[in-house]
Structure formats: C-alpha cells, structure tokens
C-alpha cells in the first residue's frame, strides 16, 4: 500500500511539473493532479497493453518508436477522463508523456524505489 501511495505522489508531481513546463497542458487543482495520476495508472494497466497488442506491427516496423504515440494517446485519455485537466493537442500530449516519464523516473530513483 505504501508503494502505491509513493507512486501516486510521484506521478502527480510529475504531471504538475509537465503542466508548468508545457503551456498546452493545464492542471487547475492539485486534486486534479492526484486524480489524473490515479487514472494514469488505470489507463497504463488496462488500456495501454491492449493498444500495444493491436499496434504491434507498427511498433515492430518503427523499431519501438510507435510506443511514444501510444504513450501520448494514454496521456490524452487521462486528460479526457480527468476533470480540471486538459491537453490542447497531440503534440502537447506527446511532450507531456515524455516529460512525465523522465520526471517520474528521476524522482523514483531519487527516492530509492
């Protein structure tokens, strides 16, 4: 349970950082960041594997680069399902997903997860 809470907090902080750096990502409240982090976990656990399975030929042809597109789609879905969280366009979702991944991995390594 403690690991889940740490992951939730790290993801929420990463989303807040992404909203501060990328002007096309807007998170109005801190609670929206935590709800978004929870939805992000659900989307990554349920929808992302299905998308990867259906787009496996494209992922293989692009040598894995299509996974960036899948991550952006998942990030865009999080913004769609989370109130007070919006992403303007696909490029912002792509940059946001990359930035959230980088900041989350940095914070996870810093905390010694």
PDB file of C-alpha atoms in Angstrom:
ATOM      1  CA  UNK A   1       0.000   0.000   0.000  1.00  0.00           C
ATOM      2  CA  UNK A   2       2.841   2.386   0.810  1.00  0.00           C
ATOM      3  CA  UNK A   3       4.459   1.709  -2.585  1.00  0.00           C
ATOM      4  CA  UNK A   4       1.175   2.584  -4.311  1.00  0.00           C
ATOM      5  CA  UNK A   5       0.935   5.901  -2.466  1.00  0.00           C
ATOM      6  CA  UNK A   6       4.532   6.803  -3.288  1.00  0.00           C
ATOM      7  CA  UNK A   7       3.952   6.006  -6.951  1.00  0.00           C
ATOM      8  CA  UNK A   8       0.748   8.059  -6.941  1.00  0.00           C
ATOM      9  CA  UNK A   9       2.501  11.059  -5.387  1.00  0.00           C
ATOM     10  CA  UNK A  10       5.475  10.810  -7.755  1.00  0.00           C
ATOM     11  CA  UNK A  11       3.185  10.644 -10.786  1.00  0.00           C
ATOM     12  CA  UNK A  12       1.088  13.578  -9.544  1.00  0.00           C
ATOM     13  CA  UNK A  13       4.221  15.688  -9.020  1.00  0.00           C
ATOM     14  CA  UNK A  14       5.436  14.720 -12.490  1.00  0.00           C
ATOM     15  CA  UNK A  15       2.144  15.825 -14.016  1.00  0.00           C
ATOM     16  CA  UNK A  16       2.314  19.147 -12.175  1.00  0.00           C
ATOM     17  CA  UNK A  17       5.857  19.685 -13.467  1.00  0.00           C
ATOM     18  CA  UNK A  18       4.693  18.885 -17.002  1.00  0.00           C
ATOM     19  CA  UNK A  19       1.832  21.374 -16.691  1.00  0.00           C
ATOM     20  CA  UNK A  20       4.248  24.081 -15.544  1.00  0.00           C
ATOM     21  CA  UNK A  21       6.713  23.490 -18.409  1.00  0.00           C
ATOM     22  CA  UNK A  22       4.379  22.741 -21.332  1.00  0.00           C
ATOM     23  CA  UNK A  23       1.854  25.540 -21.906  1.00  0.00           C
ATOM     24  CA  UNK A  24      -0.659  23.238 -23.628  1.00  0.00           C
ATOM     25  CA  UNK A  25      -1.179  21.124 -20.507  1.00  0.00           C
ATOM     26  CA  UNK A  26      -3.411  22.663 -17.852  1.00  0.00           C
ATOM     27  CA  UNK A  27      -3.994  21.179 -14.411  1.00  0.00           C
ATOM     28  CA  UNK A  28      -6.240  23.514 -12.429  1.00  0.00           C
ATOM     29  CA  UNK A  29      -6.018  21.968  -8.968  1.00  0.00           C
ATOM     30  CA  UNK A  30      -3.738  19.690  -7.008  1.00  0.00           C
ATOM     31  CA  UNK A  31      -6.561  17.218  -6.554  1.00  0.00           C
ATOM     32  CA  UNK A  32      -6.867  17.047 -10.350  1.00  0.00           C
ATOM     33  CA  UNK A  33      -3.200  16.024 -10.470  1.00  0.00           C
ATOM     34  CA  UNK A  34      -3.809  13.213  -7.978  1.00  0.00           C
ATOM     35  CA  UNK A  35      -6.953  12.057  -9.773  1.00  0.00           C
ATOM     36  CA  UNK A  36      -5.014  12.236 -13.043  1.00  0.00           C
ATOM     37  CA  UNK A  37      -2.213  10.149 -11.546  1.00  0.00           C
ATOM     38  CA  UNK A  38      -4.725   7.532 -10.435  1.00  0.00           C
ATOM     39  CA  UNK A  39      -6.417   7.499 -13.859  1.00  0.00           C
ATOM     40  CA  UNK A  40      -2.959   7.348 -15.480  1.00  0.00           C
ATOM     41  CA  UNK A  41      -2.238   4.185 -13.505  1.00  0.00           C
ATOM     42  CA  UNK A  42      -5.532   2.651 -14.589  1.00  0.00           C
ATOM     43  CA  UNK A  43      -5.010   3.578 -18.236  1.00  0.00           C
ATOM     44  CA  UNK A  44      -1.464   2.182 -18.183  1.00  0.00           C
ATOM     45  CA  UNK A  45      -2.666  -1.040 -16.572  1.00  0.00           C
ATOM     46  CA  UNK A  46      -5.760  -1.676 -18.691  1.00  0.00           C
ATOM     47  CA  UNK A  47      -5.793   0.238 -21.974  1.00  0.00           C
ATOM     48  CA  UNK A  48      -2.089   0.512 -22.805  1.00  0.00           C
ATOM     49  CA  UNK A  49      -1.481  -3.270 -23.127  1.00  0.00           C
ATOM     50  CA  UNK A  50      -4.472  -3.548 -25.452  1.00  0.00           C
ATOM     51  CA  UNK A  51      -3.170  -0.687 -27.614  1.00  0.00           C
ATOM     52  CA  UNK A  52       0.287  -2.255 -27.726  1.00  0.00           C
ATOM     53  CA  UNK A  53      -1.187  -5.582 -28.798  1.00  0.00           C
ATOM     54  CA  UNK A  54      -3.263  -4.034 -31.593  1.00  0.00           C
ATOM     55  CA  UNK A  55      -0.413  -1.847 -32.861  1.00  0.00           C
ATOM     56  CA  UNK A  56       2.325  -4.466 -32.606  1.00  0.00           C
ATOM     57  CA  UNK A  57       3.081  -4.483 -36.363  1.00  0.00           C
ATOM     58  CA  UNK A  58       3.518  -0.687 -36.401  1.00  0.00           C
ATOM     59  CA  UNK A  59       5.672  -0.883 -33.283  1.00  0.00           C
ATOM     60  CA  UNK A  60       7.898  -3.510 -34.862  1.00  0.00           C
ATOM     61  CA  UNK A  61       8.168  -1.601 -38.157  1.00  0.00           C
ATOM     62  CA  UNK A  62       9.194   1.593 -36.361  1.00  0.00           C
ATOM     63  CA  UNK A  63      11.592  -0.275 -34.059  1.00  0.00           C
ATOM     64  CA  UNK A  64       9.593   0.691 -30.990  1.00  0.00           C
ATOM     65  CA  UNK A  65       9.178   4.381 -31.753  1.00  0.00           C
ATOM     66  CA  UNK A  66       5.422   3.938 -32.105  1.00  0.00           C
ATOM     67  CA  UNK A  67       5.322   3.373 -28.337  1.00  0.00           C
ATOM     68  CA  UNK A  68       5.751   7.152 -27.979  1.00  0.00           C
ATOM     69  CA  UNK A  69       2.481   7.556 -29.864  1.00  0.00           C
ATOM     70  CA  UNK A  70       0.779   5.013 -27.611  1.00  0.00           C
ATOM     71  CA  UNK A  71       2.048   6.845 -24.510  1.00  0.00           C
ATOM     72  CA  UNK A  72       0.712  10.121 -25.912  1.00  0.00           C
ATOM     73  CA  UNK A  73      -2.683   8.527 -26.565  1.00  0.00           C
ATOM     74  CA  UNK A  74      -2.769   7.246 -22.989  1.00  0.00           C
ATOM     75  CA  UNK A  75      -1.820  10.696 -21.652  1.00  0.00           C
ATOM     76  CA  UNK A  76      -4.524  12.278 -23.804  1.00  0.00           C
ATOM     77  CA  UNK A  77      -7.070   9.763 -22.452  1.00  0.00           C
ATOM     78  CA  UNK A  78      -6.117  10.708 -18.896  1.00  0.00           C
ATOM     79  CA  UNK A  79      -6.819  14.344 -19.690  1.00  0.00           C
ATOM     80  CA  UNK A  80     -10.139  13.390 -21.269  1.00  0.00           C
ATOM     81  CA  UNK A  81     -11.343  11.426 -18.236  1.00  0.00           C
ATOM     82  CA  UNK A  82      -9.988  13.750 -15.520  1.00  0.00           C
ATOM     83  CA  UNK A  83     -11.839  16.931 -14.585  1.00  0.00           C
ATOM     84  CA  UNK A  84      -9.755  20.148 -14.398  1.00  0.00           C
ATOM     85  CA  UNK A  85      -7.053  18.513 -16.527  1.00  0.00           C
ATOM     86  CA  UNK A  86      -6.749  19.402 -20.204  1.00  0.00           C
ATOM     87  CA  UNK A  87      -4.315  18.856 -23.039  1.00  0.00           C
ATOM     88  CA  UNK A  88      -4.635  21.123 -26.078  1.00  0.00           C
ATOM     89  CA  UNK A  89      -3.297  18.878 -28.844  1.00  0.00           C
ATOM     90  CA  UNK A  90      -1.469  15.667 -29.636  1.00  0.00           C
ATOM     91  CA  UNK A  91       1.998  17.256 -29.622  1.00  0.00           C
ATOM     92  CA  UNK A  92       1.411  18.547 -26.092  1.00  0.00           C
ATOM     93  CA  UNK A  93       0.277  15.054 -25.065  1.00  0.00           C
ATOM     94  CA  UNK A  94       3.417  13.567 -26.617  1.00  0.00           C
ATOM     95  CA  UNK A  95       5.715  16.034 -24.879  1.00  0.00           C
ATOM     96  CA  UNK A  96       3.775  15.656 -21.635  1.00  0.00           C
ATOM     97  CA  UNK A  97       4.036  11.875 -21.657  1.00  0.00           C
ATOM     98  CA  UNK A  98       7.777  12.056 -22.292  1.00  0.00           C
ATOM     99  CA  UNK A  99       8.278  14.642 -19.553  1.00  0.00           C
ATOM    100  CA  UNK A 100       6.145  12.721 -17.051  1.00  0.00           C
ATOM    101  CA  UNK A 101       8.194   9.590 -17.754  1.00  0.00           C
ATOM    102  CA  UNK A 102      11.501  11.419 -17.282  1.00  0.00           C
ATOM    103  CA  UNK A 103      10.481  13.237 -14.099  1.00  0.00           C
ATOM    104  CA  UNK A 104       8.848  10.123 -12.632  1.00  0.00           C
ATOM    105  CA  UNK A 105      11.926   8.002 -13.221  1.00  0.00           C
ATOM    106  CA  UNK A 106      14.167  10.714 -11.759  1.00  0.00           C
ATOM    107  CA  UNK A 107      12.004  11.074  -8.651  1.00  0.00           C
ATOM    108  CA  UNK A 108      11.690   7.302  -8.258  1.00  0.00           C
ATOM    109  CA  UNK A 109      15.459   6.897  -8.417  1.00  0.00           C
ATOM    110  CA  UNK A 110      15.928   9.813  -6.019  1.00  0.00           C
ATOM    111  CA  UNK A 111      13.532   8.257  -3.514  1.00  0.00           C
ATOM    112  CA  UNK A 112      15.213   4.869  -3.922  1.00  0.00           C
ATOM    113  CA  UNK A 113      12.173   2.966  -5.125  1.00  0.00           C
TER     114      UNK A 113
END
